[in-house]
Amino acid sequence: MLASTMKFEIYTLKNGMRVLLAPSSAAESVTVMIMTGTGSRHENKAENGMAHFLEHMLFKGTKKRKTARAISEELDGVGGQFNAFTGKDHTAYYAKVDKRHFQTALEVISDIFLNPTLPATEIEKERGAIIEEINMYEDMPIRSVLNEADKTLFGDDTPMGRTILGPKKNISSFTREEFLAYLNRNYVASNSALCITGSFSKTKALKEARRIFATMRTGDTPVHVPHTHDQKEPRVKVKYKKTDQTHFVLSVPSFPLNHKDEFVAEVLAAVLGGGMSSRLFTEIRDNRGLAYYVKADNDAYDDIGVLYMRAGVANEKTEKAVELVVKEMRKLANTAISTPELKKAKEYLKGTAALSLETTDAQADYIGYAVLVRRSVHGLEEFNRKVDAVTARQIYVVAKKLFTTDKLNLTIVGPHKDEAKFKRLLKI
């Protein structure tokens, strides 16, 4: 089955668009996803928020399906699940349906991607919806602290540091002409992939893909400004907000996609905060009861990575919790981990990866990202091999390299104002 191997076939149309097919006779569903390799980091300051706003607008009507309701009724009429998402480096649109309704999913998703009308009246209405989406996340410190953490590490005024949703000022001013220009510049065949996973006929899918996308717009594949990280001392950003709980993120720059140490950083993050028996969970929650959630993850982009640890703690215990996270980082930079702990972290990563790919929509996302963003095609078996290859010595060397005082970035959202007292804690 696909979930155990993540093997798929890649076809390239004459115009450069990739078609990724991963059929599975065991599935009862099929997902049709179109992904494009553009996101918020491809925007300049004046465009910030446009990729996400445009994602909303593609569901507002096409030449054939005139309204948002017409689109939703067609997919609702077959019990389909449909949505879209925007990241820093990619955007995707998808429909997941009963395998009997593959053609419906393909026709609707391809129509919104290829033929959006972007009605001016709908743009005006959607401004308000997106501004309320921004407000919603601002009122959720567990989410807003992640945006603030990106600003701390990458810089407020960099493509990587800006938010995906963009500032309200931009949302209020985008014009239809600007959306069309962005669409024509970024949604081109060479920068897009059709991903189909689940139960379907490979022959039919490829034939339909060639028919539907033969005349898709073409152009140069867009590129983003490379991120250059220059940090010589620890950084602290405190955003005052009256809350019952303080949320903080402690992050360090790590390794980009396909770097030789990318998977070492993945295992290191699992040792720190992967699961309920990880070091941070054990020390901060189990032993001391300071937090309900505490975790660590490693995110990688094509030119930089970020390893971050985060938690939500009682306001008066924030300093203690930060101290404990720094202490665990210091331990890993000074002492090699044991063989059993290394094995557990590896099995955690492999197990969670397998479970995350049990649905056809997750599989479509995986293969699209592998081709468009990672640009290094490997399935789950290769993922497992890379995880298994990590050694305790590599964990020690990478921890010593990443966990240094000058690389620390602490971001706090809660009822605090004194940055100096937190900066004093940032010593490895």
Coordinates of C-alpha atoms in Angstrom, one line a residue:
M1 CA 0.0 0.0 0.0
L2 CA 1.0 3.6 -0.6
A3 CA 1.2 4.5 3.1
S4 CA 3.9 1.9 3.7
T5 CA 6.2 2.9 0.7
M6 CA 5.0 6.3 -0.7
K7 CA 6.1 5.2 -4.1
F8 CA 4.7 7.3 -7.0
E9 CA 5.2 7.9 -10.7
I10 CA 6.1 11.3 -12.2
Y11 CA 5.0 12.4 -15.6
T12 CA 6.0 15.8 -17.2
L13 CA 3.6 17.4 -19.6
K14 CA 4.9 19.3 -22.7
N15 CA 4.4 22.6 -20.9
G16 CA 6.5 21.5 -17.9
M17 CA 3.7 20.7 -15.5
R18 CA 4.3 17.6 -13.4
V19 CA 1.7 14.9 -12.9
L20 CA 2.2 12.7 -9.8
L21 CA 0.2 9.5 -9.6
A22 CA 0.1 7.2 -6.6
P23 CA -2.7 4.7 -7.2
S24 CA -3.8 2.3 -4.4
S25 CA -6.5 -0.3 -4.9
A26 CA -7.0 -0.6 -1.2
A27 CA -8.2 2.9 -0.8
E28 CA -11.9 3.9 -0.9
S29 CA -11.2 7.5 -1.6
V30 CA -9.2 9.5 -4.1
T31 CA -7.6 12.9 -3.6
V32 CA -7.0 15.4 -6.4
M33 CA -4.6 18.1 -5.4
I34 CA -2.9 20.9 -7.4
M35 CA 0.1 22.4 -5.7
T36 CA 2.1 25.4 -6.9
G37 CA 5.6 26.2 -5.6
T38 CA 4.9 29.7 -4.4
G39 CA 4.0 31.0 -1.0
S40 CA 4.5 34.0 1.3
R41 CA 8.3 34.0 1.0
H42 CA 7.9 34.7 -2.7
E43 CA 6.2 38.0 -1.9
N44 CA 7.8 41.4 -1.5
K45 CA 6.7 43.6 1.4
A46 CA 3.9 45.3 -0.5
E47 CA 2.6 41.9 -1.7
N48 CA 2.7 40.2 1.7
G49 CA -0.6 38.3 2.2
M50 CA -1.4 38.0 -1.4
A51 CA -0.6 34.3 -1.8
H52 CA -3.0 33.5 1.0
F53 CA -5.7 36.0 -0.1
L54 CA -5.5 34.5 -3.7
E55 CA -6.0 31.1 -2.3
H56 CA -9.3 32.2 -0.8
M57 CA -10.3 33.9 -4.1
L58 CA -9.9 30.8 -6.3
F59 CA -13.0 29.3 -4.6
K60 CA -15.1 32.4 -5.5
G61 CA -16.1 31.4 -9.0
T62 CA -14.9 30.3 -12.4
K63 CA -16.0 30.9 -16.0
K64 CA -18.1 27.7 -15.8
R65 CA -19.0 27.6 -12.1
K66 CA -20.0 31.2 -11.6
T67 CA -20.1 31.4 -7.8
A68 CA -18.6 30.0 -4.7
R69 CA -21.9 28.3 -4.0
A70 CA -21.8 26.5 -7.3
I71 CA -18.4 25.1 -6.6
S72 CA -19.2 24.0 -3.1
E73 CA -22.6 22.5 -4.1
E74 CA -20.9 20.3 -6.7
L75 CA -18.4 18.9 -4.3
D76 CA -20.9 18.8 -1.4
G77 CA -23.2 16.9 -3.7
V78 CA -20.8 13.9 -3.8
G79 CA -19.9 14.2 -0.1
G80 CA -16.4 15.5 -0.9
Q81 CA -14.0 17.2 1.4
F82 CA -12.2 20.2 -0.1
N83 CA -9.9 22.9 1.0
A84 CA -6.7 24.8 0.3
F85 CA -3.7 25.9 2.3
T86 CA -0.8 28.4 1.9
G87 CA 2.7 28.0 3.3
K88 CA 5.9 30.0 3.1
D89 CA 7.0 28.1 0.0
H90 CA 3.9 26.4 -1.5
T91 CA 0.1 26.6 -2.0
A92 CA -2.3 23.8 -2.6
Y93 CA -5.9 23.2 -3.5
Y94 CA -7.6 19.8 -3.2
A95 CA -10.7 17.7 -3.1
K96 CA -11.0 14.3 -1.5
V97 CA -14.0 12.2 -2.6
D98 CA -15.4 8.7 -2.8
K99 CA -13.5 6.9 -5.5
R100 CA -16.6 6.8 -7.7
H101 CA -16.4 10.6 -8.0
F102 CA -12.9 11.0 -9.2
Q103 CA -13.9 12.9 -12.4
T104 CA -15.9 15.4 -10.4
A105 CA -13.0 16.2 -8.1
L106 CA -10.6 16.5 -11.0
E107 CA -12.8 18.8 -13.0
V108 CA -13.7 21.1 -10.1
I109 CA -10.2 21.5 -8.7
S110 CA -8.6 22.0 -12.1
D111 CA -11.3 24.6 -13.0
I112 CA -10.7 26.8 -10.0
F113 CA -7.0 26.6 -10.6
L114 CA -7.0 27.3 -14.3
N115 CA -10.1 29.6 -14.7
P116 CA -10.8 31.7 -11.7
T117 CA -12.7 34.9 -12.4
L118 CA -11.7 36.8 -9.2
P119 CA -14.9 38.9 -9.0
A120 CA -14.2 42.4 -7.7
T121 CA -17.3 42.2 -5.4
E122 CA -16.0 39.0 -3.9
I123 CA -12.6 40.5 -3.3
E124 CA -14.2 43.3 -1.3
K125 CA -16.2 40.8 0.8
E126 CA -13.2 38.5 1.4
R127 CA -11.1 41.4 2.8
G128 CA -13.3 41.4 5.9
A129 CA -13.1 37.6 6.2
I130 CA -9.3 37.6 6.1
I131 CA -9.0 40.5 8.5
E132 CA -11.2 38.5 10.9
E133 CA -9.0 35.5 10.3
I134 CA -6.0 37.6 11.3
N135 CA -7.8 38.8 14.4
M136 CA -8.7 35.2 15.3
Y137 CA -5.1 34.1 15.3
E138 CA -3.9 37.2 17.1
D139 CA -6.3 36.2 19.9
M140 CA -4.8 32.7 20.0
P141 CA -1.4 33.1 21.7
I142 CA -0.5 29.4 21.0
R143 CA -0.6 30.4 17.3
S144 CA 0.5 34.0 17.3
V145 CA 3.7 33.1 19.2
L146 CA 4.8 31.1 16.2
N147 CA 4.5 34.1 13.9
E148 CA 6.4 36.2 16.4
A149 CA 9.1 33.5 16.7
D150 CA 9.7 33.7 12.9
K151 CA 10.1 37.5 13.2
T152 CA 12.6 37.0 16.0
L153 CA 14.8 34.5 14.2
F154 CA 14.4 35.6 10.6
G155 CA 13.9 39.3 11.1
D156 CA 10.6 41.3 11.0
D157 CA 11.2 42.7 7.5
T158 CA 12.3 39.6 5.6
P159 CA 10.2 37.3 3.4
M160 CA 10.8 34.4 5.9
G161 CA 9.9 36.6 8.9
R162 CA 6.7 38.0 7.5
T163 CA 3.4 36.3 8.3
I164 CA 1.6 34.2 5.7
L165 CA -1.7 36.1 6.2
G166 CA 0.0 39.5 5.8
P167 CA -0.7 42.8 7.5
K168 CA -4.2 44.3 7.5
K169 CA -3.0 47.3 5.6
N170 CA -2.1 45.1 2.6
I171 CA -5.3 43.1 2.8
S172 CA -7.3 46.3 2.7
S173 CA -5.6 47.6 -0.5
F174 CA -5.0 44.7 -2.9
T175 CA -6.6 45.2 -6.3
R176 CA -8.0 42.7 -8.8
E177 CA -5.3 43.7 -11.2
E178 CA -2.6 42.9 -8.7
F179 CA -4.1 39.4 -8.1
L180 CA -4.2 38.7 -11.8
A181 CA -0.6 39.8 -12.2
Y182 CA 0.5 37.6 -9.2
L183 CA -1.5 34.6 -10.6
N184 CA -0.1 34.9 -14.1
R185 CA 3.5 35.2 -12.7
N186 CA 3.4 32.4 -10.2
Y187 CA 0.7 29.9 -11.2
V188 CA 2.6 28.6 -14.3
A189 CA 2.9 25.0 -15.5
S190 CA 6.6 24.6 -14.6
N191 CA 5.8 25.6 -11.0
S192 CA 2.8 23.4 -10.6
A193 CA 2.0 19.7 -9.9
L194 CA -1.2 17.7 -10.2
C195 CA -1.1 15.1 -7.4
I196 CA -3.6 12.2 -7.5
T197 CA -3.6 9.6 -4.7
G198 CA -6.0 6.8 -3.8
S199 CA -8.2 4.6 -5.9
F200 CA -8.2 5.6 -9.6
S201 CA -7.3 4.5 -13.0
K202 CA -3.7 5.6 -13.8
T203 CA -4.4 5.5 -17.6
K204 CA -7.5 7.6 -17.3
A205 CA -5.9 10.1 -14.9
L206 CA -2.9 10.7 -17.2
K207 CA -5.2 11.1 -20.2
E208 CA -7.4 13.6 -18.5
A209 CA -4.4 15.5 -17.1
R210 CA -3.0 15.9 -20.6
R211 CA -6.3 17.1 -21.9
I212 CA -7.1 19.6 -19.1
F213 CA -3.7 21.1 -18.6
A214 CA -2.5 21.2 -22.2
T215 CA -3.1 24.9 -22.5
M216 CA -2.2 26.0 -19.0
R217 CA -0.3 29.3 -18.7
T218 CA 3.5 29.0 -19.0
G219 CA 6.3 31.2 -17.9
D220 CA 9.5 31.3 -15.9
T221 CA 9.5 29.4 -12.6
P222 CA 9.4 32.0 -9.9
V223 CA 12.3 32.3 -7.4
H224 CA 12.5 33.8 -4.0
V225 CA 15.2 35.9 -2.4
P226 CA 17.6 33.6 -0.5
H227 CA 17.6 34.0 3.2
T228 CA 20.9 35.0 4.7
H229 CA 21.1 34.4 8.5
D230 CA 23.4 36.7 10.4
Q231 CA 23.2 36.4 14.2
K232 CA 26.0 37.2 16.6
E233 CA 24.1 37.2 19.9
P234 CA 21.0 35.8 21.5
R235 CA 17.7 37.5 20.7
V236 CA 14.6 38.1 22.9
K237 CA 11.2 39.3 21.8
V238 CA 8.5 39.8 24.3
K239 CA 5.0 40.7 23.1
Y240 CA 2.8 41.9 26.0
K241 CA -0.6 40.3 26.0
K242 CA -2.9 39.9 29.0
T243 CA -3.3 36.1 29.2
D244 CA -3.8 33.4 31.8
Q245 CA -0.8 31.5 30.4
T246 CA 2.5 32.5 28.8
H247 CA 3.5 30.9 25.5
F248 CA 7.1 30.8 24.5
V249 CA 9.3 29.5 21.7
L250 CA 13.0 29.0 21.9
S251 CA 14.5 28.5 18.5
V252 CA 17.8 28.1 16.7
P253 CA 18.7 28.1 13.0
S254 CA 19.3 24.6 11.8
F255 CA 19.8 23.0 8.3
P256 CA 18.1 23.4 5.0
L257 CA 16.3 20.7 3.0
N258 CA 18.6 18.0 1.7
H259 CA 21.5 19.1 3.9
K260 CA 23.6 16.1 5.2
D261 CA 22.5 17.0 8.8
E262 CA 18.8 17.6 8.1
F263 CA 17.8 14.3 9.5
V264 CA 20.2 14.6 12.4
A265 CA 18.3 17.7 13.4
E266 CA 15.0 15.8 13.0
V267 CA 16.1 13.1 15.4
L268 CA 17.6 15.7 17.8
A269 CA 14.2 17.5 17.9
A270 CA 12.5 14.1 18.6
V271 CA 14.9 13.5 21.5
L272 CA 14.0 16.9 23.0
G273 CA 10.3 17.1 22.5
G274 CA 8.9 14.3 20.4
G275 CA 6.2 12.5 22.3
M276 CA 5.2 12.1 26.0
S277 CA 8.5 10.4 27.0
S278 CA 10.8 13.0 25.5
R279 CA 13.2 15.0 27.6
L280 CA 11.3 18.2 27.7
F281 CA 7.9 16.6 28.3
T282 CA 9.4 14.5 31.1
E283 CA 11.2 17.3 32.8
I284 CA 8.7 20.2 32.3
R285 CA 5.3 18.5 32.5
D286 CA 5.7 15.1 34.2
N287 CA 8.4 16.0 36.8
R288 CA 7.3 19.6 37.5
G289 CA 3.8 20.2 36.2
L290 CA 4.8 23.5 34.6
A291 CA 3.0 23.0 31.3
Y292 CA 0.2 21.2 29.6
Y293 CA 1.9 21.2 26.2
V294 CA 5.6 21.2 25.5
K295 CA 7.2 20.0 22.3
A296 CA 10.1 20.4 19.8
D297 CA 10.1 20.3 16.0
N298 CA 12.5 20.9 13.2
D299 CA 11.3 22.7 10.0
A300 CA 13.4 22.8 6.9
Y301 CA 13.3 25.1 3.9
D302 CA 15.5 25.2 0.8
D303 CA 18.0 27.6 2.4
I304 CA 17.6 27.3 6.1
G305 CA 16.0 25.2 8.9
V306 CA 14.6 26.0 12.3
L307 CA 14.7 23.8 15.4
Y308 CA 12.3 25.1 17.9
M309 CA 11.0 24.2 21.4
R310 CA 7.8 25.6 22.7
A311 CA 5.5 25.4 25.7
G312 CA 2.6 27.1 27.4
V313 CA 3.2 27.7 31.1
A314 CA 1.9 29.6 34.1
N315 CA 2.8 33.3 33.9
E316 CA 4.8 33.3 37.1
K317 CA 6.8 30.1 36.1
T318 CA 7.9 31.3 32.6
E319 CA 11.5 32.0 33.7
K320 CA 11.8 28.5 35.3
A321 CA 10.5 26.8 32.2
V322 CA 12.9 28.7 29.9
E323 CA 15.8 27.8 32.2
L324 CA 14.8 24.1 32.0
V325 CA 14.7 24.1 28.2
V326 CA 18.1 25.8 28.0
K327 CA 19.4 23.2 30.6
E328 CA 18.3 20.3 28.4
M329 CA 19.9 21.9 25.3
R330 CA 23.1 22.3 27.3
K331 CA 23.0 18.6 28.3
L332 CA 22.7 17.5 24.7
A333 CA 25.6 19.8 23.7
N334 CA 27.9 18.3 26.3
T335 CA 26.9 14.6 26.7
A336 CA 26.1 12.0 24.0
I337 CA 22.7 10.3 24.3
S338 CA 22.3 6.6 25.1
T339 CA 21.6 3.9 22.5
P340 CA 18.1 3.2 23.9
E341 CA 17.1 6.9 23.8
L342 CA 18.4 7.2 20.2
K343 CA 16.5 4.2 19.1
K344 CA 13.3 5.5 20.7
A345 CA 13.6 8.8 19.0
K346 CA 14.1 7.1 15.6
E347 CA 11.2 4.8 16.0
Y348 CA 9.0 7.8 17.1
L349 CA 9.8 9.6 13.9
K350 CA 9.3 6.6 11.7
G351 CA 6.0 5.7 13.4
T352 CA 4.5 9.1 13.3
A353 CA 5.5 9.5 9.7
A354 CA 3.7 6.3 8.7
L355 CA 0.6 7.2 10.7
S356 CA 0.5 10.7 9.1
L357 CA 0.3 9.2 5.6
E358 CA -2.7 6.9 6.1
T359 CA -5.1 9.3 4.2
T360 CA -5.1 10.1 0.5
D361 CA -5.0 13.8 1.1
A362 CA -2.0 13.6 3.3
Q363 CA -0.3 11.4 0.7
A364 CA -1.0 13.9 -2.1
D365 CA 0.5 16.7 0.1
Y366 CA 3.6 14.5 0.7
I367 CA 4.3 13.8 -2.9
G368 CA 3.6 17.3 -4.1
Y369 CA 5.9 18.8 -1.5
A370 CA 8.6 16.2 -2.3
V371 CA 8.7 17.2 -6.0
L372 CA 8.0 21.0 -5.9
V373 CA 9.7 22.1 -2.7
R374 CA 12.1 19.4 -1.5
R375 CA 13.2 18.6 -5.1
S376 CA 14.5 15.3 -3.8
V377 CA 12.1 12.5 -4.5
H378 CA 12.0 9.8 -1.9
G379 CA 9.3 7.7 -0.3
L380 CA 8.8 6.5 3.2
E381 CA 11.4 3.8 2.9
E382 CA 14.1 6.3 2.1
F383 CA 12.8 8.5 4.9
N384 CA 13.3 5.6 7.3
R385 CA 16.7 4.8 6.0
K386 CA 17.9 8.4 6.6
V387 CA 16.5 8.4 10.1
D388 CA 18.1 5.0 10.9
A389 CA 21.5 6.3 9.6
V390 CA 21.7 8.9 12.3
T391 CA 24.3 8.1 15.1
A392 CA 24.6 9.2 18.7
R393 CA 27.9 10.9 17.7
Q394 CA 26.1 12.9 15.0
I395 CA 23.5 14.0 17.5
Y396 CA 26.2 15.2 19.9
V397 CA 28.2 17.1 17.1
V398 CA 25.1 18.8 15.8
A399 CA 23.8 19.7 19.2
K400 CA 27.1 21.3 20.0
K401 CA 27.0 23.2 16.7
L402 CA 23.4 24.4 17.0
F403 CA 23.0 24.9 20.7
T404 CA 25.3 27.9 21.3
T405 CA 24.4 31.1 23.2
D406 CA 24.8 33.3 20.1
K407 CA 22.2 31.3 18.1
L408 CA 19.4 31.4 20.7
N409 CA 16.1 33.1 19.9
L410 CA 13.5 33.4 22.6
T411 CA 10.0 34.7 21.8
I412 CA 7.3 35.2 24.5
V413 CA 3.6 36.1 24.3
G414 CA 2.0 36.9 27.7
P415 CA 1.8 39.5 30.5
H416 CA 5.5 40.3 30.4
K417 CA 7.5 43.4 29.5
D418 CA 11.1 42.9 30.8
E419 CA 13.2 41.4 28.0
A420 CA 16.4 41.8 29.9
K421 CA 15.5 39.3 32.6
F422 CA 14.8 36.6 30.0
K423 CA 17.9 37.4 28.0
R424 CA 20.0 36.6 31.1
L425 CA 18.7 33.1 30.9
L426 CA 20.0 32.4 27.4
K427 CA 23.4 30.9 28.2
I428 CA 24.4 27.5 27.0

